[in-house]
Amino acid sequence: MTKVAIIGTGPCGLSMLRAFEQAEKKGEKIPEIVAFDKQNDWGGLWNYSWRTGSDEYGDPIPNSMYRYLWSNGPKECLEFADYSFDEHFGKPIPSFPPREVLYDYIIGRVKKGNSKNKVRFNTTVNSVVYDGKNFEITSHDKKNNKHTKENFDYLIVSSGHFSVPYIPEYQGMSSFPGRIMHSHDFRDAEEFRGKNVIVLGSSYSAEDVALQCHKYGANTVTIGYRHNPMGFKWPNGVKEVFHLDRLEGNKAIFKDGYEQEADAIILCSGYLHHFPFLTEDQKLKTRNRLYPPKLYKGVVWQDNHKLLYLGMQDQFHTFNMFDCQAWFARDVVMGKIKMPNKTEIEKDINKWVAMEEKLENPDQMIDFQTEYTKELHDLSDYPKIDFELIRKHFKEWEHHKVEDIMTYRNKSFSSPVTGSVAPVHHTPWASAMDDSLKVFLDQSKK
Ligand SMILES: Cc1cc2nc3c(=O)[nH]c(=O)nc-3n(C[C@H](O)[C@H](O)[C@H](O)COP(=O)(O)OP(=O)(O)OC[C@H]3O[C@@H](n4cnc5c(N)ncnc54)[C@H](O)[C@@H]3O)c2cc1C
Ligand SMILES: NC(=O)c1ccc[n+]([C@@H]2O[C@H](COP(=O)([O-])OP(=O)(O)OC[C@H]3O[C@@H](n4cnc5c(N)ncnc54)[C@H](OP(=O)(O)O)[C@@H]3O)[C@@H](O)[C@H]2O)c1
């Protein structure tokens, strides 16, 4: 029997488990599946951990989540085609849920099936060696301190790429008297109440960490961008300036001459695609981009079609794109999708990479990833979902952010699965301090 290993049970790994389960439900004979996760439960980043640094066994913490994180895109854009928000919550809910609510939704879908018995938790994959036929996987069951070697026919890498921080150094850091940390270790904005905070970066983490610190009472937040500013209309107390030059004592000095005394520096400088368990010839080496090279249809490793990666792209689309990838991966593994010849594969990859390199603005990037996801969708039996509506929602959302970065999370969108329109949340995001599932879902507060 074909044996498949899945590394990671975050949203991508869960999509993979779900894809196989759906085929089994239709009466198809599925391969033997073993999923590994180094955490004690599934959900990946959404399985919030208060820990930073190392876990109780000394393994690096994969989690980059923090308290008070709310979805940064409309939930309608990531909705599962085969499991709507309405089905999970029994009623329409607002468009920008906090972490605990999204976690509940992601887990709700897989909890209904029998996939959990395929997962080995607290088990880290330490090495994978491919001998031309099989993948020999060495894993460590941390709880029982047991090392195991096992052979698999296929390997699905769904270990995420927002867990290993990229940490640059700036002059003066070693003598800075305050706190220096990466967004990977950011857990609670409350600790910066009354402080002067410097945030470095110009992408989603920089935007959200800056706004969180402001929302929970930081005195000032100064964002230092390196290439392009985010350029939003920031609230009073938040400022965006050009690139940090150096630190002198507790003073941050920026390249445009701006100076700010600081209590903390938060590096929102992104993450590394990091696969320490893979040999060099199997490793995806890329920066965070919409179409990493060497992956056919963004999934199948060009040099070895038994090695598949999920979710390695920079992401506008998330959960339903991961589903489309997983359904496609399943059909490759089960032989229902035949891989084309080497030349066609290369041509297809080059076509997407060349298109990606020409993209100039967020609208074009949204179009690009929507086209990619639609193409994948057409290749499998993943249920119908309105990607044109999702494309429209993403563009509207981008414009809402430009209009007002403090209010875009108060807007409502319609479902690409059920068509229902989200209710307006009972409390505007900027004043909603309690992000618990209970309070979020309590519409009587309206
Ligand atoms: C701070 C933050 C906020 C985000 N917010 C949003 C949002 O609001 N909306 C949205 O759609 N997306 C958001 N994202 C994007 C995020 O990438 C996806 O939502 C999603 O979590 C990606 O799923 P994944 O399965 O690829 O990776 P992950 O969620 O990272 O899961 C990977 C899993 O692999 C396991 N693993 C890794 N290495 C090994 C190993 N060697 N052995 C065994 N197990 C291993 C990890 O323990 C983990 O459980 C956010 C990302 C970050 C960092
Ligand atoms: N739900 C939420 O609210 C939320 C919150 C946080 C994160 N997220 C998600 O988390 C994922 C990761 O986002 P991310 O922002 O961490 O990573 P990212 O999108 O890869 O962005 C990395 C940023 O780091 C900057 N950078 C790199 N090196 C730098 C240096 N030496 N000095 C200053 N800046 C530097 C880059 O700037 P250049 O452009 O100059 O290279 C870029 O702005 C995304 O999917 C995002 O959606 C979601």
Coordinates of C-alpha atoms and ligand atoms in Angstrom, one line a residue:
M1 CA 0.0 0.0 0.0
T2 CA 1.2 3.5 -0.8
K3 CA 2.4 5.3 2.3
V4 CA 2.2 9.1 2.6
A5 CA 3.9 11.3 5.2
I6 CA 2.6 14.8 6.0
I7 CA 4.8 17.1 7.9
G8 CA 2.8 19.7 9.8
T9 CA -0.9 19.9 10.8
G10 CA -1.5 23.6 10.5
P11 CA -4.2 24.7 8.1
C12 CA -2.3 23.2 5.1
G13 CA -1.8 19.8 6.7
L14 CA -5.4 19.8 7.8
S15 CA -6.5 20.6 4.2
M16 CA -4.4 17.5 3.1
L17 CA -6.0 15.3 5.7
R18 CA -9.5 16.6 4.7
A19 CA -8.8 16.0 1.0
F20 CA -8.0 12.3 1.6
E21 CA -10.9 11.9 3.9
Q22 CA -13.3 13.3 1.3
A23 CA -12.0 10.8 -1.3
E24 CA -12.4 7.9 1.2
K25 CA -16.0 9.0 1.8
K26 CA -16.7 8.7 -1.9
G27 CA -15.6 5.1 -1.7
E28 CA -12.0 5.6 -3.1
K29 CA -9.2 3.6 -1.6
I30 CA -6.8 6.1 0.0
P31 CA -3.1 5.5 0.8
E32 CA -1.9 4.9 4.4
I33 CA -1.3 8.3 5.9
V34 CA 0.9 9.4 8.8
A35 CA 1.0 13.1 9.8
F36 CA 3.6 14.5 12.1
D37 CA 3.4 17.6 14.2
K38 CA 5.9 18.9 16.7
Q39 CA 3.2 20.7 18.7
N40 CA 0.9 19.0 21.1
D41 CA -2.2 19.6 19.0
W42 CA -3.2 20.5 15.4
G43 CA -4.1 24.0 14.1
G44 CA -0.5 25.2 13.4
L45 CA 0.0 28.9 14.1
W46 CA -3.7 29.1 15.1
N47 CA -3.0 26.8 18.0
Y48 CA -1.9 29.8 20.1
S49 CA 1.0 29.3 22.6
W50 CA 2.1 31.7 25.3
R51 CA 5.5 30.2 25.0
T52 CA 8.4 31.8 23.1
G53 CA 11.9 30.5 22.5
S54 CA 11.8 26.7 23.2
D55 CA 9.0 24.3 24.1
E56 CA 9.1 22.1 27.2
Y57 CA 11.3 19.6 25.3
G58 CA 13.8 22.2 24.1
D59 CA 12.5 22.3 20.5
P60 CA 12.1 25.8 18.9
I61 CA 8.5 27.2 19.2
P62 CA 6.9 27.2 15.8
N63 CA 4.2 29.6 16.9
S64 CA 4.1 33.3 15.8
M65 CA 0.6 34.1 17.0
Y66 CA -0.3 36.7 19.6
R67 CA -3.2 37.6 21.9
Y68 CA -5.7 40.0 20.3
L69 CA -4.9 39.0 16.8
W70 CA -7.9 39.5 14.5
S71 CA -8.1 38.3 10.9
N72 CA -6.4 40.8 8.7
G73 CA -8.5 39.9 5.7
P74 CA -12.3 39.2 5.4
K75 CA -13.1 35.7 6.5
E76 CA -15.2 35.3 3.4
C77 CA -12.0 35.3 1.3
L78 CA -10.6 32.3 3.2
E79 CA -13.9 30.3 3.6
F80 CA -13.8 26.5 3.0
A81 CA -16.0 25.6 0.0
D82 CA -17.1 22.4 1.8
Y83 CA -17.7 23.8 5.2
S84 CA -19.1 27.3 5.5
F85 CA -18.9 29.7 8.4
D86 CA -22.7 29.6 8.6
E87 CA -22.6 25.8 8.9
H88 CA -20.0 25.9 11.7
F89 CA -21.5 28.7 13.8
G90 CA -25.1 28.1 12.9
K91 CA -25.6 31.7 11.9
P92 CA -23.8 34.4 10.0
I93 CA -21.0 36.1 11.9
P94 CA -19.0 39.3 11.3
S95 CA -16.3 39.4 8.6
F96 CA -13.1 39.9 10.7
P97 CA -13.0 37.4 13.5
P98 CA -10.3 37.2 16.2
R99 CA -7.9 34.2 16.4
E100 CA -9.9 32.0 18.7
V101 CA -12.9 32.2 16.4
L102 CA -10.9 31.3 13.3
Y103 CA -9.2 28.5 15.2
D104 CA -12.6 27.1 16.2
Y105 CA -13.7 27.2 12.5
I106 CA -10.5 25.5 11.2
I107 CA -10.6 22.8 13.8
G108 CA -14.4 22.4 13.6
R109 CA -14.2 21.0 10.0
V110 CA -11.6 18.3 10.8
K111 CA -13.0 17.4 14.2
K112 CA -16.0 15.9 12.6
G113 CA -13.9 13.2 10.8
N114 CA -11.5 10.6 11.9
S115 CA -8.2 12.3 10.8
K116 CA -6.9 12.9 14.3
N117 CA -5.8 9.2 14.7
K118 CA -3.5 9.7 11.7
V119 CA -1.5 12.4 13.5
R120 CA 1.5 11.9 15.7
F121 CA 1.7 14.9 18.0
N122 CA 4.7 16.1 19.9
T123 CA 6.7 14.4 17.2
T124 CA 9.4 16.4 15.3
V125 CA 10.6 15.3 11.9
N126 CA 14.4 15.6 12.1
S127 CA 15.6 14.2 8.8
V128 CA 14.3 13.0 5.5
V129 CA 16.5 11.0 3.1
Y130 CA 15.3 10.1 -0.4
D131 CA 17.0 7.0 -1.8
G132 CA 15.5 7.3 -5.3
K133 CA 12.4 5.3 -4.3
N134 CA 11.5 6.0 -0.7
F135 CA 11.7 8.8 1.8
E136 CA 13.3 7.6 5.0
I137 CA 11.9 9.8 7.7
T138 CA 13.5 10.1 11.2
S139 CA 11.2 11.5 13.8
H140 CA 11.5 12.2 17.5
D141 CA 8.5 11.5 19.8
K142 CA 9.4 14.1 22.3
K143 CA 7.1 13.0 25.1
N144 CA 8.4 9.4 25.1
N145 CA 11.9 10.4 23.9
K146 CA 11.7 7.8 21.1
H147 CA 13.5 8.1 17.8
T148 CA 11.9 6.3 14.8
K149 CA 13.0 5.6 11.2
E150 CA 10.3 4.8 8.7
N151 CA 9.9 4.6 4.9
F152 CA 7.3 6.5 2.9
D153 CA 6.5 6.6 -0.8
Y154 CA 5.3 10.3 -0.8
L155 CA 6.2 13.3 1.3
I156 CA 3.9 16.3 1.8
V157 CA 5.7 19.3 3.4
S158 CA 3.2 21.5 5.1
S159 CA 5.4 22.8 7.9
G160 CA 4.6 26.5 7.2
H161 CA 7.0 29.4 6.5
F162 CA 6.0 32.0 9.1
S163 CA 7.7 30.4 12.1
V164 CA 11.5 30.9 11.7
P165 CA 12.2 34.7 12.1
Y166 CA 14.6 36.6 9.9
I167 CA 16.5 38.8 12.4
P168 CA 18.6 41.6 10.9
E169 CA 21.1 43.6 13.0
Y170 CA 21.4 47.4 13.2
Q171 CA 24.3 49.4 14.7
G172 CA 23.9 50.1 18.4
M173 CA 21.7 47.1 19.1
S174 CA 24.1 45.5 21.5
S175 CA 24.1 48.5 23.8
F176 CA 20.4 49.4 23.5
P177 CA 19.1 49.5 27.0
G178 CA 15.5 48.5 26.2
R179 CA 13.9 45.4 24.8
I180 CA 14.7 44.0 21.3
M181 CA 12.4 41.3 19.9
H182 CA 11.0 39.8 16.7
S183 CA 7.3 39.7 15.9
H184 CA 7.6 35.9 16.2
D185 CA 8.0 36.4 20.0
F186 CA 5.3 39.1 20.3
R187 CA 2.5 37.8 22.4
D188 CA 0.7 40.7 24.2
A189 CA 0.5 44.4 23.2
E190 CA -0.5 45.2 26.8
E191 CA 3.2 45.0 27.9
F192 CA 3.9 48.1 25.8
R193 CA 1.3 50.3 27.4
G194 CA 2.9 53.8 28.0
K195 CA 6.1 52.8 26.2
N196 CA 7.8 54.3 23.1
V197 CA 7.9 51.5 20.6
I198 CA 9.9 51.2 17.3
V199 CA 8.5 48.8 14.8
L200 CA 10.7 47.8 11.8
G201 CA 9.2 46.5 8.6
S202 CA 6.4 47.5 6.2
S203 CA 4.3 44.5 5.8
Y204 CA 1.4 42.8 7.6
S205 CA 3.2 42.2 10.9
A206 CA 4.5 45.7 11.0
E207 CA 1.1 47.1 10.4
D208 CA -0.7 44.9 12.9
V209 CA 1.9 45.0 15.7
A210 CA 2.0 48.8 15.4
L211 CA -1.7 49.1 15.6
Q212 CA -2.0 46.6 18.4
C213 CA 0.6 48.5 20.5
H214 CA -1.3 51.7 19.7
K215 CA -4.7 50.2 20.6
Y216 CA -3.5 48.8 23.9
G217 CA -2.0 52.1 25.0
A218 CA 1.6 52.5 23.8
N219 CA 2.8 56.2 24.2
T220 CA 4.3 56.4 20.7
V221 CA 4.8 53.9 17.8
T222 CA 7.4 54.7 15.2
I223 CA 7.4 52.4 12.1
G224 CA 10.7 52.3 10.1
Y225 CA 10.2 51.1 6.6
R226 CA 13.2 49.9 4.5
H227 CA 11.9 50.2 0.9
N228 CA 8.3 51.3 0.5
P229 CA 6.2 52.9 3.3
M230 CA 2.8 51.3 3.9
G231 CA 1.5 54.8 3.6
F232 CA -1.7 54.4 5.6
K233 CA -3.4 57.3 7.4
W234 CA -2.0 56.4 10.8
P235 CA -3.8 57.4 14.0
N236 CA -2.3 60.1 16.3
G237 CA 0.6 58.5 18.1
V238 CA 1.7 56.3 15.2
K239 CA 4.2 57.6 12.6
E240 CA 6.0 56.0 9.6
V241 CA 9.5 57.1 8.8
F242 CA 12.3 56.0 6.5
H243 CA 14.6 53.1 7.6
L244 CA 16.5 52.9 10.9
D245 CA 20.1 54.0 10.5
R246 CA 21.4 53.2 14.0
L247 CA 20.7 53.2 17.7
E248 CA 22.6 55.5 20.1
G249 CA 21.8 54.6 23.7
N250 CA 18.0 54.5 23.8
K251 CA 17.7 56.8 20.8
A252 CA 16.6 55.4 17.4
I253 CA 18.0 57.5 14.6
F254 CA 16.4 57.1 11.1
K255 CA 17.9 57.7 7.7
D256 CA 15.6 60.7 7.1
G257 CA 17.0 62.3 10.2
Y258 CA 14.0 61.5 12.5
E259 CA 15.0 60.7 16.1
Q260 CA 12.9 58.9 18.7
E261 CA 13.7 57.7 22.2
A262 CA 12.6 54.1 22.6
D263 CA 11.8 51.5 25.2
A264 CA 11.5 48.6 22.7
I265 CA 12.3 47.6 19.2
I266 CA 10.1 45.1 17.5
L267 CA 11.5 43.6 14.4
C268 CA 8.7 42.8 11.9
S269 CA 11.3 41.8 9.4
G270 CA 9.6 38.6 8.1
Y271 CA 10.4 34.9 8.2
L272 CA 12.7 32.3 6.5
H273 CA 11.6 29.3 4.5
H274 CA 13.5 26.9 6.7
F275 CA 13.5 23.1 6.2
P276 CA 16.3 21.8 8.4
F277 CA 15.0 18.2 8.1
L278 CA 15.4 18.1 4.3
T279 CA 18.6 17.4 2.3
E280 CA 19.8 20.3 0.1
D281 CA 18.4 18.8 -3.2
Q282 CA 14.9 18.6 -1.7
K283 CA 14.9 22.0 -0.1
L284 CA 12.7 24.8 -1.4
K285 CA 14.9 27.9 -1.3
T286 CA 13.0 31.1 -1.7
R287 CA 12.1 34.4 -0.3
N288 CA 8.4 35.1 0.6
R289 CA 6.9 35.5 -2.9
L290 CA 3.7 34.7 -4.7
Y291 CA 5.2 32.1 -7.0
P292 CA 8.3 30.3 -5.5
P293 CA 10.1 28.6 -8.4
K294 CA 10.7 24.9 -8.8
L295 CA 7.1 24.0 -7.8
Y296 CA 4.8 22.7 -10.5
K297 CA 1.3 24.3 -10.0
G298 CA 2.9 25.8 -6.8
V299 CA 2.9 22.3 -5.3
V300 CA 4.9 19.5 -6.9
W301 CA 8.7 19.6 -6.6
Q302 CA 10.1 19.9 -10.1
D303 CA 12.9 17.4 -9.6
N304 CA 10.9 14.7 -7.7
H305 CA 7.2 14.4 -8.2
K306 CA 6.8 12.4 -5.0
L307 CA 7.8 15.4 -2.9
L308 CA 5.0 18.0 -2.6
Y309 CA 4.8 21.3 -0.8
L310 CA 1.7 23.1 0.4
G311 CA 1.2 26.8 1.3
M312 CA 4.7 28.0 0.5
Q313 CA 3.5 31.1 -1.3
D314 CA 3.1 34.6 0.0
Q315 CA -0.5 34.8 0.8
F316 CA -3.6 36.8 -0.1
H317 CA -5.6 33.7 -0.5
T318 CA -5.2 31.2 2.4
F319 CA -7.4 28.4 3.6
N320 CA -9.4 27.7 0.4
M321 CA -6.2 28.0 -1.7
F322 CA -4.6 25.5 0.7
D323 CA -7.6 23.3 0.0
C324 CA -7.2 23.6 -3.8
Q325 CA -3.5 22.7 -3.4
A326 CA -4.3 19.7 -1.1
W327 CA -7.0 18.4 -3.4
F328 CA -4.6 18.7 -6.3
A329 CA -1.8 17.0 -4.3
R330 CA -4.1 14.2 -3.3
D331 CA -5.0 13.5 -6.9
V332 CA -1.3 13.5 -7.9
V333 CA -0.5 11.0 -5.2
M334 CA -3.5 8.8 -6.1
G335 CA -2.5 8.9 -9.8
K336 CA -5.7 10.7 -10.9
I337 CA -3.6 13.6 -12.2
K338 CA -0.8 12.6 -14.5
M339 CA 2.3 14.8 -14.4
P340 CA 3.2 16.3 -17.8
N341 CA 6.7 15.9 -19.3
K342 CA 9.8 17.8 -18.0
T343 CA 9.6 20.4 -20.7
E344 CA 6.0 21.2 -20.1
I345 CA 6.5 21.4 -16.4
E346 CA 9.4 23.8 -16.8
K347 CA 7.4 25.9 -19.2
D348 CA 4.4 26.1 -16.8
I349 CA 6.6 27.1 -13.9
N350 CA 8.5 29.7 -15.9
K351 CA 5.2 31.2 -17.2
W352 CA 3.9 31.8 -13.7
V353 CA 7.2 33.1 -12.3
A354 CA 7.6 35.5 -15.3
M355 CA 4.0 36.8 -14.7
E356 CA 4.7 37.2 -11.0
E357 CA 7.9 39.2 -11.6
K358 CA 5.9 41.8 -13.6
L359 CA 3.3 42.6 -10.8
E360 CA 3.4 46.2 -9.7
N361 CA 0.5 46.7 -7.2
P362 CA -1.8 44.9 -4.8
D363 CA -4.7 44.7 -7.2
Q364 CA -2.5 42.9 -9.8
M365 CA -1.1 40.6 -7.0
I366 CA -4.7 39.7 -6.0
D367 CA -5.6 39.0 -9.7
F368 CA -2.4 36.8 -10.0
Q369 CA -3.1 34.7 -7.0
T370 CA -6.8 34.4 -7.8
E371 CA -6.0 33.2 -11.3
Y372 CA -3.5 30.7 -9.8
T373 CA -6.1 29.4 -7.3
K374 CA -8.8 29.2 -10.0
E375 CA -6.6 27.1 -12.2
L376 CA -5.8 24.7 -9.4
H377 CA -9.5 24.5 -8.5
D378 CA -10.4 23.4 -12.0
L379 CA -8.0 20.5 -11.8
S380 CA -9.8 18.6 -8.9
D381 CA -13.3 18.0 -7.5
Y382 CA -12.9 20.6 -4.8
P383 CA -16.4 22.0 -4.4
K384 CA -17.7 25.1 -6.2
I385 CA -16.8 28.4 -4.6
D386 CA -17.2 31.9 -6.1
F387 CA -13.6 33.0 -6.7
E388 CA -14.8 36.1 -8.7
L389 CA -16.6 37.3 -5.6
I390 CA -13.4 36.6 -3.5
R391 CA -11.3 38.6 -6.0
K392 CA -13.8 41.5 -5.7
H393 CA -13.8 41.3 -1.9
F394 CA -10.0 41.4 -1.7
K395 CA -9.9 44.6 -3.9
E396 CA -12.5 46.3 -1.8
W397 CA -10.7 45.3 1.4
E398 CA -7.5 46.8 0.0
H399 CA -9.3 50.1 -0.7
H400 CA -11.0 50.1 2.8
K401 CA -7.5 49.9 4.3
V402 CA -6.3 52.8 2.3
E403 CA -9.5 54.8 3.3
D404 CA -8.9 54.2 7.0
I405 CA -6.6 51.6 8.6
M406 CA -8.5 51.9 11.9
T407 CA -11.9 51.0 10.5
Y408 CA -11.4 48.4 7.7
R409 CA -12.1 45.6 10.1
N410 CA -15.6 47.0 10.8
K411 CA -16.8 46.3 7.3
S412 CA -19.0 43.4 6.1
F413 CA -18.7 41.0 3.2
S414 CA -20.9 38.3 1.6
S415 CA -20.1 34.6 1.6
P416 CA -18.7 33.0 -1.6
V417 CA -20.2 29.7 -0.4
T418 CA -23.6 30.5 1.0
G419 CA -24.2 34.1 -0.2
S420 CA -25.2 35.3 3.3
V421 CA -24.1 38.8 4.3
A422 CA -22.0 39.2 7.5
P423 CA -23.6 41.2 10.2
V424 CA -21.8 44.3 11.4
H425 CA -19.8 43.5 14.6
H426 CA -21.3 44.8 17.9
T427 CA -18.2 46.8 18.7
P428 CA -15.8 48.6 16.3
W429 CA -12.4 46.9 16.2
A430 CA -10.5 49.9 17.6
S431 CA -12.5 49.7 20.9
A432 CA -13.0 45.9 21.1
M433 CA -10.5 45.0 23.8
D434 CA -11.9 41.5 24.6
D435 CA -11.2 39.2 21.7
S436 CA -12.7 36.0 23.2
L437 CA -14.9 33.8 21.1
K438 CA -17.7 34.2 23.6
V439 CA -17.8 38.0 23.5
F440 CA -17.2 38.1 19.7
L441 CA -20.2 35.8 19.0
D442 CA -22.5 37.5 21.5
Q443 CA -24.7 39.6 19.2
S444 CA -26.9 40.6 22.1
K445 CA -24.2 43.2 22.9
K446 CA -25.3 45.1 19.8
Ligands
LIG1 C1 1.2 36.3 13.0 C2 0.4 35.7 11.8 C3 -0.9 36.0 11.6 C4 -1.6 35.5 10.5 N1 -2.9 35.9 10.4 C5 -3.6 35.4 9.3 C6 -4.9 35.8 9.1 O1 -5.4 36.6 9.8 N2 -5.6 35.2 8.1 C7 -5.0 34.3 7.3 O2 -5.7 33.8 6.4 N3 -3.7 34.0 7.4 C8 -3.0 34.5 8.4 N4 -1.7 34.1 8.6 C9 -1.0 33.3 7.5 C10 -0.7 31.9 7.9 O3 0.4 31.5 7.2 C11 -1.8 30.9 7.6 O4 -3.1 31.3 8.1 C12 -1.6 29.5 8.1 O5 -1.4 29.3 9.4 C13 -0.5 28.7 7.3 O6 -0.7 27.4 7.5 P1 0.5 26.3 7.3 O7 -0.2 25.0 7.6 O8 1.2 26.5 6.1 O9 1.5 26.6 8.5 P2 1.5 26.7 10.1 O10 0.2 27.2 10.5 O11 2.7 27.4 10.4 O12 1.6 25.2 10.5 C14 2.8 24.4 10.3 C15 2.8 23.2 11.3 O13 4.0 22.4 11.0 C16 4.5 22.0 12.2 N5 5.9 21.7 12.0 C17 6.9 22.5 11.5 N6 8.1 21.8 11.4 C18 7.8 20.6 11.8 C19 8.7 19.4 11.9 N7 10.0 19.4 11.6 N8 8.1 18.3 12.4 C20 6.8 18.2 12.8 N9 6.0 19.3 12.7 C21 6.5 20.4 12.2 C22 4.3 23.1 13.2 O14 4.3 22.7 14.5 C23 2.9 23.7 12.7 O15 1.9 23.1 13.5 C24 -0.9 34.6 9.6 C25 0.4 34.3 9.8 C26 1.1 34.8 10.9 C27 2.5 34.5 11.1
LIG2 N1 -4.0 38.7 11.1 C1 -3.1 39.6 11.2 O1 -3.4 40.7 11.5 C2 -1.6 39.4 10.8 C3 -0.7 40.0 11.6 C4 0.6 39.8 11.4 C5 1.0 38.9 10.3 N2 0.1 38.3 9.6 C6 0.5 37.4 8.5 O2 1.8 37.0 8.7 C7 2.4 36.7 7.5 C8 3.9 37.3 7.5 O3 3.9 38.7 7.5 P1 5.2 39.5 7.9 O4 4.8 40.9 7.8 O5 5.7 39.0 9.1 O6 6.2 39.1 6.8 P2 6.4 39.6 5.2 O7 5.1 39.9 4.7 O8 7.3 38.6 4.6 O9 7.2 41.0 5.3 C9 8.5 41.1 5.8 C10 8.8 42.5 6.0 O10 10.1 42.6 6.6 C11 10.8 43.7 6.0 N3 12.2 43.6 6.2 C12 13.0 42.6 5.9 N4 14.3 42.9 6.3 C13 14.3 44.1 6.9 C14 15.3 44.9 7.5 N5 16.5 44.5 7.5 N6 14.9 46.1 8.0 C15 13.6 46.5 7.9 N7 12.6 45.7 7.4 C16 12.9 44.6 6.9 C17 10.4 43.7 4.6 O11 10.6 45.0 4.0 P3 11.0 45.2 2.5 O12 9.7 45.4 1.8 O13 11.7 46.5 2.6 O14 11.8 44.1 2.0 C18 8.9 43.4 4.7 O15 8.1 44.6 4.9 C19 1.5 37.3 6.4 O16 0.8 36.2 5.8 C20 0.5 38.1 7.1 O17 -0.8 38.1 6.5 C21 -1.3 38.5 9.8

